[in-house]
Short mmCIF file of C-alpha atoms in Angstrom, two decimals:
data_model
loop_
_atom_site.label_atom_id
_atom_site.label_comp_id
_atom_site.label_asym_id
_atom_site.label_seq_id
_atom_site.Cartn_x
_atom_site.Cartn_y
_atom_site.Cartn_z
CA UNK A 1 -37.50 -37.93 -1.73
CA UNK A 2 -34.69 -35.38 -2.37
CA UNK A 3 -34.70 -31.73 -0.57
CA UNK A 4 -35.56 -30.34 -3.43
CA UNK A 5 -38.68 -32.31 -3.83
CA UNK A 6 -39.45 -31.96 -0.19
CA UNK A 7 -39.35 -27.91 -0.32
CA UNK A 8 -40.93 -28.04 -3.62
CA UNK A 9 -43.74 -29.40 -1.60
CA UNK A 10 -44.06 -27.98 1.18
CA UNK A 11 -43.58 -24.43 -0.44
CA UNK A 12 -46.47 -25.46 -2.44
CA UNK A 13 -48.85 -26.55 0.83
CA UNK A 14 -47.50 -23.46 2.57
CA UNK A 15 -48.91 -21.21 -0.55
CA UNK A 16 -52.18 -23.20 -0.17
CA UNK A 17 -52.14 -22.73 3.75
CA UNK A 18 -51.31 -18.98 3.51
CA UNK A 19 -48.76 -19.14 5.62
CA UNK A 20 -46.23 -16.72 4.53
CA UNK A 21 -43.55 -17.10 7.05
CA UNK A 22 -43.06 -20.63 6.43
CA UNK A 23 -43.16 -20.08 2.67
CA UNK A 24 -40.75 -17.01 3.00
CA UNK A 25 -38.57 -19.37 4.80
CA UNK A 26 -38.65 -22.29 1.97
CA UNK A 27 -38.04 -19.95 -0.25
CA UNK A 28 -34.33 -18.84 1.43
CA UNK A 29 -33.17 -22.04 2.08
CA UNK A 30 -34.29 -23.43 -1.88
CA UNK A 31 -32.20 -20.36 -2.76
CA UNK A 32 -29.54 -20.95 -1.09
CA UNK A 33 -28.92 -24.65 -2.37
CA UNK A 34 -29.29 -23.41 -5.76
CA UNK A 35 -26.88 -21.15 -5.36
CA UNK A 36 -24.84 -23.63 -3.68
CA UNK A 37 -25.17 -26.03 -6.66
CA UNK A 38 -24.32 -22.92 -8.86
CA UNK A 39 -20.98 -21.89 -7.48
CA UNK A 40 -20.11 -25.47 -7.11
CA UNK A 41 -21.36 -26.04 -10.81
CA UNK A 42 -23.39 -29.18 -9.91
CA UNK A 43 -25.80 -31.14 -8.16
CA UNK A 44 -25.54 -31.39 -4.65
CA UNK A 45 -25.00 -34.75 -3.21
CA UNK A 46 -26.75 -34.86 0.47
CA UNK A 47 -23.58 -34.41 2.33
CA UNK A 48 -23.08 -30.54 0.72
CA UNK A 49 -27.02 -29.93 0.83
CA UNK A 50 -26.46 -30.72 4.87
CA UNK A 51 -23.66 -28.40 4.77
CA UNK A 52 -26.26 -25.76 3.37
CA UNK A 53 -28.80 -26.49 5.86
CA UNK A 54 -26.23 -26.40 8.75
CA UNK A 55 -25.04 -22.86 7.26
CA UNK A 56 -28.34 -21.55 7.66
CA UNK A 57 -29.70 -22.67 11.01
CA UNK A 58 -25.93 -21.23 12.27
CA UNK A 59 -27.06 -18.27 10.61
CA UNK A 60 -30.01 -17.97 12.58
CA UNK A 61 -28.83 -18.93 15.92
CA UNK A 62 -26.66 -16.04 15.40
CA UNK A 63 -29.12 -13.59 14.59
CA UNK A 64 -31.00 -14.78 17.43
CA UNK A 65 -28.29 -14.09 19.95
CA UNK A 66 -27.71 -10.64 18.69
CA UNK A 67 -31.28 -9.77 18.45
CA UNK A 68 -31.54 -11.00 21.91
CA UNK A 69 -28.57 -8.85 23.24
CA UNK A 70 -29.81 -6.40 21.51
CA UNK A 71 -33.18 -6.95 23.36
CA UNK A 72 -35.43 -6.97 20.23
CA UNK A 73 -38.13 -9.11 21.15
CA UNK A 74 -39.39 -8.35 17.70
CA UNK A 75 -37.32 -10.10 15.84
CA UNK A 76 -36.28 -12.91 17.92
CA UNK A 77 -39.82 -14.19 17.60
CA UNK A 78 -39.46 -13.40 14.34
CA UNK A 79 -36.18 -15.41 13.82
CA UNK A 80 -37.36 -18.18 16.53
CA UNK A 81 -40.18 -19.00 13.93
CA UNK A 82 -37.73 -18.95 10.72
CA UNK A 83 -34.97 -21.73 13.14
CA UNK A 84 -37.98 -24.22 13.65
CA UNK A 85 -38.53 -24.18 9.88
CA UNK A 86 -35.20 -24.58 8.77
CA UNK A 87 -34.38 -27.18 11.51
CA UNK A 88 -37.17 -29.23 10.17
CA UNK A 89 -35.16 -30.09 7.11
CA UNK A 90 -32.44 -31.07 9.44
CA UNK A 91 -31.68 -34.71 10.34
CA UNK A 92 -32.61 -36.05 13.81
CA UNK A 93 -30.07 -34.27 16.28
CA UNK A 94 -27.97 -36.42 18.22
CA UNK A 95 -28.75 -36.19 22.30
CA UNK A 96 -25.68 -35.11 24.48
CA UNK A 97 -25.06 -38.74 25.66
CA UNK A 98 -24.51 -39.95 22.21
CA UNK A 99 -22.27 -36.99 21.22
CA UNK A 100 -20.27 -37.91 24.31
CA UNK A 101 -20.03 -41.54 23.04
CA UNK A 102 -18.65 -40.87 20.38
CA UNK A 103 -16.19 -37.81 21.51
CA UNK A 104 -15.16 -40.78 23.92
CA UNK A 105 -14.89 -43.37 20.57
CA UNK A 106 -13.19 -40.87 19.11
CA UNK A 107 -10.33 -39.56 21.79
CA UNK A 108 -9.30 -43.20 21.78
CA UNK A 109 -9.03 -43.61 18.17
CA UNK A 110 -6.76 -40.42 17.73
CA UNK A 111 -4.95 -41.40 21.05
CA UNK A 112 -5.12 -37.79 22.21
CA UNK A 113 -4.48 -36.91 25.47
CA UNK A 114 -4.28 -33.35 26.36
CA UNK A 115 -5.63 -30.21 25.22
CA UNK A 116 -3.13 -29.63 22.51
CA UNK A 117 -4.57 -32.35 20.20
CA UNK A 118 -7.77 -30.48 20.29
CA UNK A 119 -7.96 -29.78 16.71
CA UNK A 120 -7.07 -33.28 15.73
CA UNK A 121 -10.15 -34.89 17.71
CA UNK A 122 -11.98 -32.20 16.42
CA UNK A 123 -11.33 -33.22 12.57
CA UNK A 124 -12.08 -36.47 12.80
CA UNK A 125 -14.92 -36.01 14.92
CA UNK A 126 -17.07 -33.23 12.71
CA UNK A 127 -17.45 -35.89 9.84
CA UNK A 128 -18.86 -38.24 11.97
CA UNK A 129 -21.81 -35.61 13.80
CA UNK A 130 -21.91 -33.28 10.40
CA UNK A 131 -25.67 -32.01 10.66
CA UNK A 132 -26.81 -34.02 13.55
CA UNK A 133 -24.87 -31.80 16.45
CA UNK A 134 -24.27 -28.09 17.21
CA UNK A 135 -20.46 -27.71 16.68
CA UNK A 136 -19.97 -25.73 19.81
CA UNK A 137 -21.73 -28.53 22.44
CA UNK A 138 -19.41 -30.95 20.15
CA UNK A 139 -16.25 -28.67 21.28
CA UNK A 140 -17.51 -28.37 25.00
CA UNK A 141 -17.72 -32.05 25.38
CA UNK A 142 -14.04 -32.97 23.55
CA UNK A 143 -12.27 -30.50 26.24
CA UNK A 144 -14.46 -31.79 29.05
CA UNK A 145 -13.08 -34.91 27.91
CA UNK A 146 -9.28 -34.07 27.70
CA UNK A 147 -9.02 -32.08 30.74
#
């Protein structure tokens, strides 16, 4: 079953549930990939609807920090709710073991050894975690690894 299909569906079981936060939040994220496949002027293969997807849980966590800086309690339970909805369409997360794996896989591949090849590791490494790892624990781990 495509994304499409799967919000489709659950939008339509969240209208029948009444629950409006969860159908509010279908309703952004099947915007978003339309307007994805829009500007891009055609269907989205899996690999750009995960880009979408990982676009707007980022969004979120952001919003989330700020709110919570901001110290409106409001609104992070507000935006808390809308990041376990999104993050449902999201494929299985990797664990910080098997991130490390394959920052170690990946080190040795490139042949990098200091901090300077940073941004090499990091491009060939992204591809390989695209969706299933926050970007920032993926960066901690590659300079833990070449310091």
């Amino acid at each position: 079953m495509s994304l499409l299909e799967r919000l489709n569906q659950d939008m339509k079981q969240a209208m029948k549930n009444k629950e409006k936060d969860k159908l509010s939040v279908i309703r952004m994220v099947k915007a978003s990939l339309q307007n994805e496949a829009i500007k891009l002027g055609h269907e989205l293969s899996e690999d750009e609807e995960l880009t979408v997807l990982s676009r707007e849980v980022k969004q979120r966590k952001d919003s989330l920090h700020e709110f919570d800086k901001a110290g409106r309690e409001d609104l992070v339970e507000k935006i808390r709710t809308e990041l376990q909805y999104v993050e449902e369409y999201m494929p299985k997360q990797l664990s910080e073991e098997e991130i490390s794996k394959i920052v170690q896989e990946t080190v040795a591949e490139v042949g990098a050894t200091s901090k300077a090849e940073m941004g090499k590791v990091m491009a060939a490494i992204m591809p390989k975690v695209k969706g299933k790892a926050d970007g920032s624990l993926v960066n901690k781990l590659v300079q833990q690894h070449l310091s």
